[in-house]
Amino acid sequence: MAYDFDLFVIGGGSGGVRCARIAATHGARVAVAESRHWGGTCVNLGCVPKKMMVQASEYGAQAVDSHGFGWNTEPGTHDWPQLIAAKDREIGRLNGTYAKLLEGAGVTRFEAHARFEDAHALLLQPGPLDARFEPRRVTAERIVIAVGGHPVVQPHIEGYELGITSDQVFHLPERPRHITIVGGGYIGVEFSGIFEGLGSEVQLVYRQLLPLRGFDEDLRTGLHDALLARGIGLHPGTEMHRIQRRADGFLCTLSDGQAWRTDLVFFAVGRTPNIRGLGLDRTGVATAEHGRIVVDADSETAEPGIFAIGDVTNRQNLTPVAIAEGHILADRLYGGRPRDWSFDTVPKAVFFSPPLASVGLNEAEAAERGAADIYLTRFTPMRHTLSGRDRKTLMKLVVDQASQRVVGVHMLGDDAPEIMQGLAIAVTAGLSKADFDRTVGLHPTSAEEFVTLRTRTRVAGPA
Ligand code: NDP
């Protein structure tokens, strides 16, 4: 049977665009449908605008820090609409870049919503990107679902609809003077830093005792201290119970009875796959908890010829993972070139100020597998000896005792994500503590501490 396309990708986000582009460069006839915005969550409502806002939020503190170096700079006031407009201009440019990349590779683009009619046919209909799109039916030999996810809301909370999620936070008409953020994960922590840095009073509500469950405990403790040092109000071990509208904002009440007035409640309690309206019931694609699409090691769903990559599979919901999955799939299907990418050593970063970053196993995970040597250091970085800011850097190596391989690296401190990208190569390559020890430091940096740690702090796991 002749199909319209060899490969049809649903979703023009980071993973979908990479998959389409690589497949097309291998000679496949490829199309992509995107209904909302080219570049997906990362470019429009995630990593990219978030990072710009983190950068914006750091200038005020830097102006204050400069006094210790002899400057008399004043922090001044921040213009929120100007930041949003500048950010939107850059995002608009990136949307165009994504579209051009696809066209340059010979990929057919549809600004439409795709819905399965059967395992090889899709109905394309108008979506927010092009309300006048003429509906049409297309067929493809293979289909990749790369539709991403969306923020979870909490309907069990009275007044939950009065709050916002990360889908709205990037386009607020003005900055709230007082914001209450629910959720101690990536988004809750990052936006606590953004709003505090821009001058808002921030209250952070989360149900664990420490934020960022899943990260190394020393990093979580260090982050807790850093949040307090930034003046962010912390409410661990609690959940939002009720939100009520008041003449001057909202009254929010927590599960432990605490209550306060706030200008805005921001829910950052996780994300869930975008499977609604896809027509998966017309295919054999299987889903599991929270609607995540189940795939095998080759990203293939239960329906042969239909694949899923990125956040819709709810595995590691990170842009570079979606990109890697899309690239590997395209290479395998059309390039005759299986690739070997390591998903065990995906580096992770949380862009608070100071940021934190990790690669590999945390101490508890390593201890479960066997004895681990732990090397830990905490110090005041050179910048803050003069700035006078109370900001510690924390660095940690987790070394498998039997093999002496460095299996985990963790850092909280300025430039942690930039440093961790390099160290992720070392951990992916399976380098040993001896390799770190024989590496000459780069002086004066904080990063050199990673190659000068000589004294073991403790042994974790079975003795
Ligand atoms: P996370 O999964 O990181 O954190 C969710 C937070 O919400 C956790 O603190 C969780 O608590 C809490 N939570 C979940 N359900 C409830 C509930 N019913 N009641 C109260 N609290 C609840 O999700 P985010 O929304 O912060 O971010 C979504 C995803 O996007 C991240 O997991 C990550 O994959 C990605 N992301 C990555 C970034 C980066 O790479 N820098 C930045 C932003 C997002 P608990 O721990 O108890 O479950």
XYZ file of C-alpha atoms and ligand atoms in Angstrom:
511
model
C 0.000 0.000 0.000
C 1.259 3.492 -0.813
C 1.276 5.928 2.100
C 1.422 9.719 1.883
C 4.519 9.706 4.119
C 7.086 7.219 5.384
C 7.043 8.855 8.806
C 4.529 11.193 10.428
C 5.519 12.869 13.702
C 2.758 14.245 15.935
C 4.186 17.146 17.935
C 6.730 19.788 16.934
C 8.587 19.959 20.248
C 12.259 19.227 20.830
C 11.964 15.441 20.460
C 9.555 15.441 17.524
C 11.491 18.022 15.535
C 14.795 16.171 16.014
C 13.232 12.846 15.013
C 11.607 14.342 11.886
C 14.702 16.237 10.822
C 17.081 13.287 11.171
C 14.680 10.885 9.447
C 14.356 13.336 6.535
C 18.129 13.729 6.224
C 18.305 9.918 5.913
C 15.975 10.195 2.901
C 12.575 9.405 4.439
C 9.432 11.291 3.354
C 8.524 12.959 6.637
C 5.768 15.259 7.953
C 5.168 16.877 11.345
C 1.949 18.257 12.816
C 2.073 20.894 15.541
C -1.138 22.504 16.792
C 0.102 25.050 19.337
C 3.683 26.294 19.056
C 6.827 25.133 17.248
C 9.476 24.096 19.772
C 6.963 22.679 22.268
C 7.136 23.083 26.029
C 10.891 23.654 26.288
C 10.993 26.603 23.916
C 7.631 28.172 24.754
C 6.613 27.321 28.306
C 9.639 25.697 29.887
C 13.435 25.566 29.854
C 14.165 28.497 27.552
C 11.915 31.272 28.948
C 12.544 29.940 32.474
C 16.309 30.334 32.079
C 15.870 33.905 30.796
C 13.778 34.691 33.845
C 16.359 33.119 36.172
C 19.019 35.301 34.578
C 16.772 38.370 34.963
C 16.267 37.546 38.619
C 20.002 37.486 39.406
C 20.922 41.094 38.585
C 19.453 42.630 41.746
C 21.558 40.450 44.055
C 24.630 40.996 41.851
C 24.248 44.765 42.233
C 24.238 44.334 46.014
C 27.194 41.903 45.872
C 29.226 44.405 43.864
C 29.459 46.679 46.918
C 32.008 44.320 48.476
C 34.198 44.928 45.408
C 34.042 48.702 45.693
C 31.064 49.458 43.434
C 28.221 51.639 44.633
C 25.678 50.119 42.181
C 22.036 50.256 43.289
C 19.693 47.372 42.388
C 17.022 49.708 40.954
C 13.530 48.473 40.082
C 12.500 45.718 37.708
C 10.128 46.197 34.767
C 8.198 42.902 34.403
C 6.335 43.734 31.141
C 9.670 44.694 29.544
C 11.164 41.315 30.490
C 8.120 39.413 29.182
C 8.205 41.363 25.888
C 11.962 40.756 25.422
C 11.508 37.071 26.226
C 8.578 36.792 23.787
C 10.612 38.369 20.975
C 13.346 35.777 21.444
C 10.832 32.909 21.679
C 9.209 34.159 18.458
C 12.609 34.043 16.776
C 13.149 30.476 18.016
C 9.689 29.373 16.765
C 10.752 30.554 13.319
C 14.102 28.788 13.606
C 12.400 25.474 14.357
C 10.078 25.878 11.367
C 13.052 26.737 9.097
C 15.082 23.764 10.346
C 12.270 21.442 9.336
C 11.795 23.059 5.960
C 15.547 23.002 5.330
C 15.543 19.255 5.930
C 12.619 18.781 3.523
C 10.024 17.958 6.187
C 6.383 18.811 5.405
C 4.855 20.928 8.183
C 1.195 20.985 9.191
C 0.001 23.587 11.682
C -2.821 21.359 12.826
C -4.032 18.950 15.460
C -3.611 15.264 14.544
C -5.972 12.521 15.612
C -5.700 8.821 14.804
C -8.305 7.293 12.508
C -6.459 4.003 12.508
C -2.863 2.830 12.973
C -1.758 4.398 9.666
C -4.213 7.266 9.148
C -4.544 10.636 10.840
C -7.198 13.309 10.623
C -5.613 16.780 10.676
C -7.862 19.509 12.071
C -7.529 23.209 12.957
C -5.788 24.028 16.262
C -4.714 27.212 18.080
C -1.798 27.805 15.668
C -4.009 27.975 12.554
C -7.752 28.184 13.174
C -8.408 28.194 9.401
C -6.516 24.983 8.623
C -8.471 22.936 6.061
C -9.120 19.503 7.630
C -7.541 16.622 5.744
C -6.657 12.985 6.110
C -3.068 11.734 5.763
C -1.531 8.280 5.906
C 1.916 7.161 6.996
C 3.786 3.887 7.223
C 5.104 4.823 10.670
C 3.856 7.366 13.210
C 5.753 8.890 16.141
C 3.789 10.372 19.048
C 5.811 13.231 20.524
C 3.034 15.321 22.043
C 4.604 16.049 25.447
C 2.659 16.792 28.609
C 0.913 19.526 30.541
C 0.869 20.703 34.162
C -1.259 18.775 36.626
C -3.998 20.618 38.502
C -5.459 19.583 41.852
C -9.263 19.503 41.587
C -9.587 18.027 45.098
C -8.474 21.380 46.558
C -11.269 23.857 47.215
C -10.657 26.871 44.966
C -7.899 25.155 42.919
C -9.199 26.891 39.761
C -8.126 30.246 41.250
C -4.480 29.197 40.976
C -2.219 29.152 37.925
C 0.298 26.643 36.531
C 3.482 27.009 34.484
C 1.260 27.389 31.390
C 0.235 30.851 32.636
C 3.265 31.998 34.608
C 5.236 33.101 31.546
C 2.564 35.593 30.487
C 1.371 37.222 33.703
C 0.468 40.858 32.984
C 2.264 41.932 36.165
C 4.532 40.403 38.767
C 2.694 39.400 41.949
C 4.086 41.153 45.022
C 3.252 38.096 47.137
C 3.204 34.624 45.591
C 2.438 31.221 47.089
C 3.991 28.316 45.217
C 2.760 24.745 45.773
C 5.213 21.911 45.018
C 8.834 21.394 45.997
C 10.014 19.950 42.673
C 11.961 21.501 39.781
C 9.399 24.172 38.891
C 8.495 25.138 42.463
C 12.135 25.653 43.413
C 13.124 27.459 40.202
C 10.206 29.900 40.315
C 10.719 30.561 44.029
C 14.133 31.864 43.058
C 12.846 33.826 40.059
C 10.114 35.671 41.947
C 12.218 36.324 45.047
C 15.019 37.659 42.877
C 12.657 40.043 41.095
C 11.391 41.402 44.411
C 8.331 39.301 45.336
C 7.700 37.768 48.721
C 7.565 33.987 48.202
C 5.996 31.214 50.273
C 6.844 27.651 49.169
C 4.495 24.833 50.233
C 5.591 21.199 49.831
C 4.661 17.890 51.366
C 8.136 16.396 52.002
C 10.471 17.586 54.758
C 13.012 18.711 52.156
C 12.437 19.934 48.578
C 13.505 18.006 45.446
C 12.715 14.426 46.348
C 15.027 12.109 44.396
C 18.084 14.355 44.578
C 21.011 13.606 46.924
C 20.154 14.289 50.576
C 23.149 16.587 51.132
C 22.085 18.653 48.124
C 18.500 18.804 49.392
C 19.679 19.978 52.816
C 21.991 22.537 51.212
C 19.129 23.763 49.031
C 16.866 24.082 52.076
C 19.497 26.352 53.667
C 19.920 28.308 50.417
C 16.139 28.850 50.136
C 16.095 30.174 53.719
C 19.130 32.397 53.020
C 17.176 33.912 50.094
C 14.328 34.788 52.479
C 11.835 32.351 50.913
C 9.161 31.207 53.384
C 9.267 27.404 53.661
C 6.287 25.253 54.613
C 7.511 21.627 54.544
C 5.273 18.680 55.398
C 2.136 20.555 54.331
C -0.295 20.742 51.418
C -2.641 23.409 50.106
C -6.094 22.882 51.583
C -8.248 25.782 50.318
C -8.021 28.966 48.230
C -10.639 31.714 48.656
C -11.001 34.899 46.678
C -10.719 38.111 48.710
C -11.093 41.739 47.653
C -7.307 42.171 47.805
C -6.182 38.803 46.393
C -6.639 35.323 47.802
C -6.693 33.714 51.207
C -4.913 30.360 51.162
C -5.166 27.815 53.936
C -2.772 24.879 54.369
C -3.488 21.382 55.653
C -1.940 22.323 59.026
C -4.276 25.317 59.423
C -1.773 28.076 58.572
C -3.391 30.773 56.432
C -2.279 33.961 54.703
C -3.249 36.493 52.061
C -1.502 36.185 48.723
C -1.666 37.800 45.272
C -1.242 34.541 43.368
C -1.199 30.785 43.971
C 1.019 28.861 41.556
C 0.665 25.064 41.367
C 3.851 23.237 40.373
C 2.878 19.700 41.289
C 4.083 17.719 38.301
C 3.119 17.155 34.682
C 1.054 14.523 32.896
C 1.033 13.175 29.290
C -1.039 14.947 26.587
C -3.034 11.989 25.291
C -6.529 13.535 25.218
C -7.964 13.999 21.748
C -5.339 11.790 20.071
C -7.805 9.001 19.282
C -5.544 6.319 20.750
C -8.622 4.078 21.172
C -8.562 3.603 17.389
C -5.114 1.995 17.668
C -3.524 -0.731 19.747
C -1.350 1.781 21.646
C -1.365 0.903 25.362
C -1.279 3.422 28.179
C -0.487 3.035 31.872
C -0.773 5.222 34.988
C -1.506 8.929 34.349
C -2.030 8.070 30.665
C 1.651 7.495 29.949
C 2.192 5.680 26.642
C 3.923 2.364 27.191
C 6.935 1.768 24.928
C 9.671 -0.854 24.627
C 13.424 -0.224 24.566
C 13.116 0.834 20.898
C 10.393 3.451 21.709
C 7.781 1.275 19.951
C 4.268 1.154 21.425
C 2.042 -1.922 21.681
C 0.871 -1.092 18.109
C 3.625 -2.074 15.648
C 4.742 0.933 13.593
C 3.593 3.507 16.164
C 6.309 4.937 18.395
C 6.346 7.412 21.299
C 9.159 9.616 22.571
C 9.640 12.307 25.206
C 7.323 13.393 28.013
C 4.301 11.496 26.686
C 6.064 8.317 27.863
C 6.639 9.919 31.311
C 10.071 8.389 31.851
C 12.791 11.046 32.265
C 10.906 14.229 31.370
C 13.880 16.254 30.200
C 14.412 17.932 26.825
C 17.782 16.317 26.020
C 16.285 12.887 26.734
C 13.410 13.510 24.281
C 15.928 14.753 21.702
C 18.136 11.693 22.189
C 15.151 9.343 21.911
C 13.992 11.037 18.698
C 17.471 11.004 17.180
C 18.121 7.356 18.064
C 14.768 6.309 16.637
C 15.284 8.140 13.341
C 18.802 6.732 12.980
C 17.610 3.213 13.694
C 14.576 3.319 11.374
C 16.115 5.179 8.427
C 19.864 5.503 8.942
C 20.777 1.860 9.509
C 22.835 3.189 12.369
C 21.948 2.045 15.898
C 23.369 4.509 18.402
C 24.599 3.977 21.929
C 23.416 6.752 24.275
C 23.564 6.356 28.022
C 20.325 7.098 29.826
C 21.772 5.981 33.191
C 23.950 9.048 33.413
C 21.601 11.813 32.336
C 22.789 14.999 34.076
C 20.130 17.040 35.855
C 20.095 20.658 36.978
C 17.753 22.884 38.936
C 18.220 26.526 38.049
C 17.837 28.102 41.455
C 20.398 30.724 42.495
C 22.660 29.085 43.515
C 21.841 26.274 41.074
C 22.291 22.615 41.757
C 23.279 19.806 39.410
C 23.834 16.055 39.572
C 24.896 13.141 37.472
C 24.737 9.444 38.299
C 23.808 7.870 41.614
C 23.063 9.769 44.792
C 24.522 8.480 48.060
C 21.441 6.454 49.058
C 21.177 4.792 45.624
C 24.880 3.883 45.625
C 24.659 2.511 49.177
C 21.850 0.169 48.108
C 24.193 -1.390 45.547
C 27.199 -1.776 47.853
C 29.742 0.152 49.896
C 30.437 3.655 48.570
C 33.194 6.121 49.468
C 31.778 9.598 49.952
C 33.871 12.730 49.414
C 32.149 15.918 50.481
C 33.243 19.522 50.727
C 31.442 22.753 51.682
C 33.105 26.115 51.296
C 32.500 29.789 50.661
C 33.381 30.483 47.001
C 35.872 33.267 46.352
C 33.226 35.673 45.006
C 31.358 35.615 48.285
C 34.390 36.112 50.517
C 34.276 39.703 49.234
C 30.563 40.083 48.477
C 29.785 39.079 52.036
C 26.774 37.044 50.855
C 26.044 33.979 52.966
C 26.277 31.450 50.126
C 28.062 28.118 50.469
C 29.100 25.802 47.664
C 28.677 22.061 48.216
C 30.425 19.383 46.157
C 30.202 15.658 46.484
C 31.680 12.573 44.835
C 30.109 9.134 45.258
C 32.635 6.366 44.515
C 31.804 2.673 44.275
C 34.237 1.185 46.791
C 34.845 -2.121 45.036
C 35.631 -0.740 41.566
C 36.703 2.774 42.656
C 34.568 4.154 39.803
C 33.005 7.580 40.334
C 29.306 6.718 40.100
C 27.818 10.046 41.190
C 28.761 13.723 41.213
C 26.661 16.391 42.907
C 27.028 20.136 43.325
C 25.128 23.083 44.746
C 26.799 26.361 43.895
C 27.408 28.962 41.200
C 27.856 27.443 37.723
C 26.961 23.921 38.915
C 25.072 23.035 35.674
C 27.959 24.246 33.471
C 30.470 22.247 35.510
C 28.275 19.140 35.641
C 28.026 18.828 31.856
C 31.779 18.141 31.715
C 31.718 15.792 34.683
C 28.833 13.871 33.069
C 31.337 12.780 30.399
C 33.640 11.405 33.094
C 30.839 9.491 34.811
C 29.428 8.210 31.492
C 32.933 7.043 30.531
C 33.164 5.155 33.843
C 36.265 6.981 35.060
C 37.720 6.125 38.456
C 38.591 8.215 41.472
C 42.238 7.717 40.460
C 41.449 9.383 37.090
C 39.973 12.359 38.936
C 43.065 12.444 41.219
C 45.528 12.483 38.314
C 43.696 15.375 36.629
C 45.396 18.720 37.205
C 43.130 21.403 38.640
C 42.257 24.656 36.900
C 43.048 27.436 39.324
C 41.393 29.483 40.750
C 37.992 27.862 40.185
C 35.434 26.112 42.333
C 35.437 23.207 39.878
C 39.038 22.289 40.740
C 37.772 20.982 44.087
C 36.401 17.974 42.190
C 39.955 16.856 41.367
C 41.555 17.788 44.695
C 39.206 15.931 47.053
C 41.558 13.500 48.806
C 40.077 12.782 52.233
C 37.136 10.424 52.334
C 34.288 11.915 54.408
C 32.523 8.612 55.161
C 31.613 5.190 53.842
C 27.968 4.640 52.856
C 26.174 1.302 52.620
C 27.384 -2.069 53.874
C 30.794 -1.745 55.593
P 8.249 17.596 39.912
O 7.866 16.185 39.672
O 9.659 17.997 39.795
O 7.753 18.032 41.361
C 6.403 17.929 41.697
C 6.225 18.439 43.104
O 4.839 18.443 43.403
C 6.899 17.560 44.138
O 7.339 18.378 45.190
C 5.740 16.664 44.583
O 5.879 16.198 45.889
C 4.588 17.635 44.539
N 3.300 16.976 44.417
C 2.930 16.064 43.486
N 1.661 15.694 43.699
C 1.244 16.374 44.774
C 0.023 16.405 45.491
N -1.023 15.651 45.129
N -0.074 17.211 46.571
C 0.992 17.964 46.958
N 2.177 17.986 46.309
C 2.281 17.196 45.240
O 7.298 18.429 38.941
P 7.345 19.935 38.443
O 5.934 20.295 38.198
O 8.168 20.774 39.341
O 8.092 19.797 37.065
C 7.597 18.873 36.093
C 8.706 18.168 35.389
O 9.253 19.026 34.403
C 9.905 17.779 36.258
O 9.715 16.561 36.916
C 11.008 17.710 35.253
O 10.965 16.457 34.635
C 10.637 18.802 34.272
N 11.371 20.050 34.554
C 12.719 20.067 34.442
C 13.436 21.208 34.701
C 14.925 21.207 34.584
O 15.460 20.287 33.989
N 15.625 22.162 35.165
C 12.777 22.457 35.107
C 11.352 22.322 35.228
C 10.692 21.163 34.956
P 6.536 14.750 46.205
O 8.000 14.909 46.048
O 6.082 14.485 47.581
O 5.940 13.790 45.202
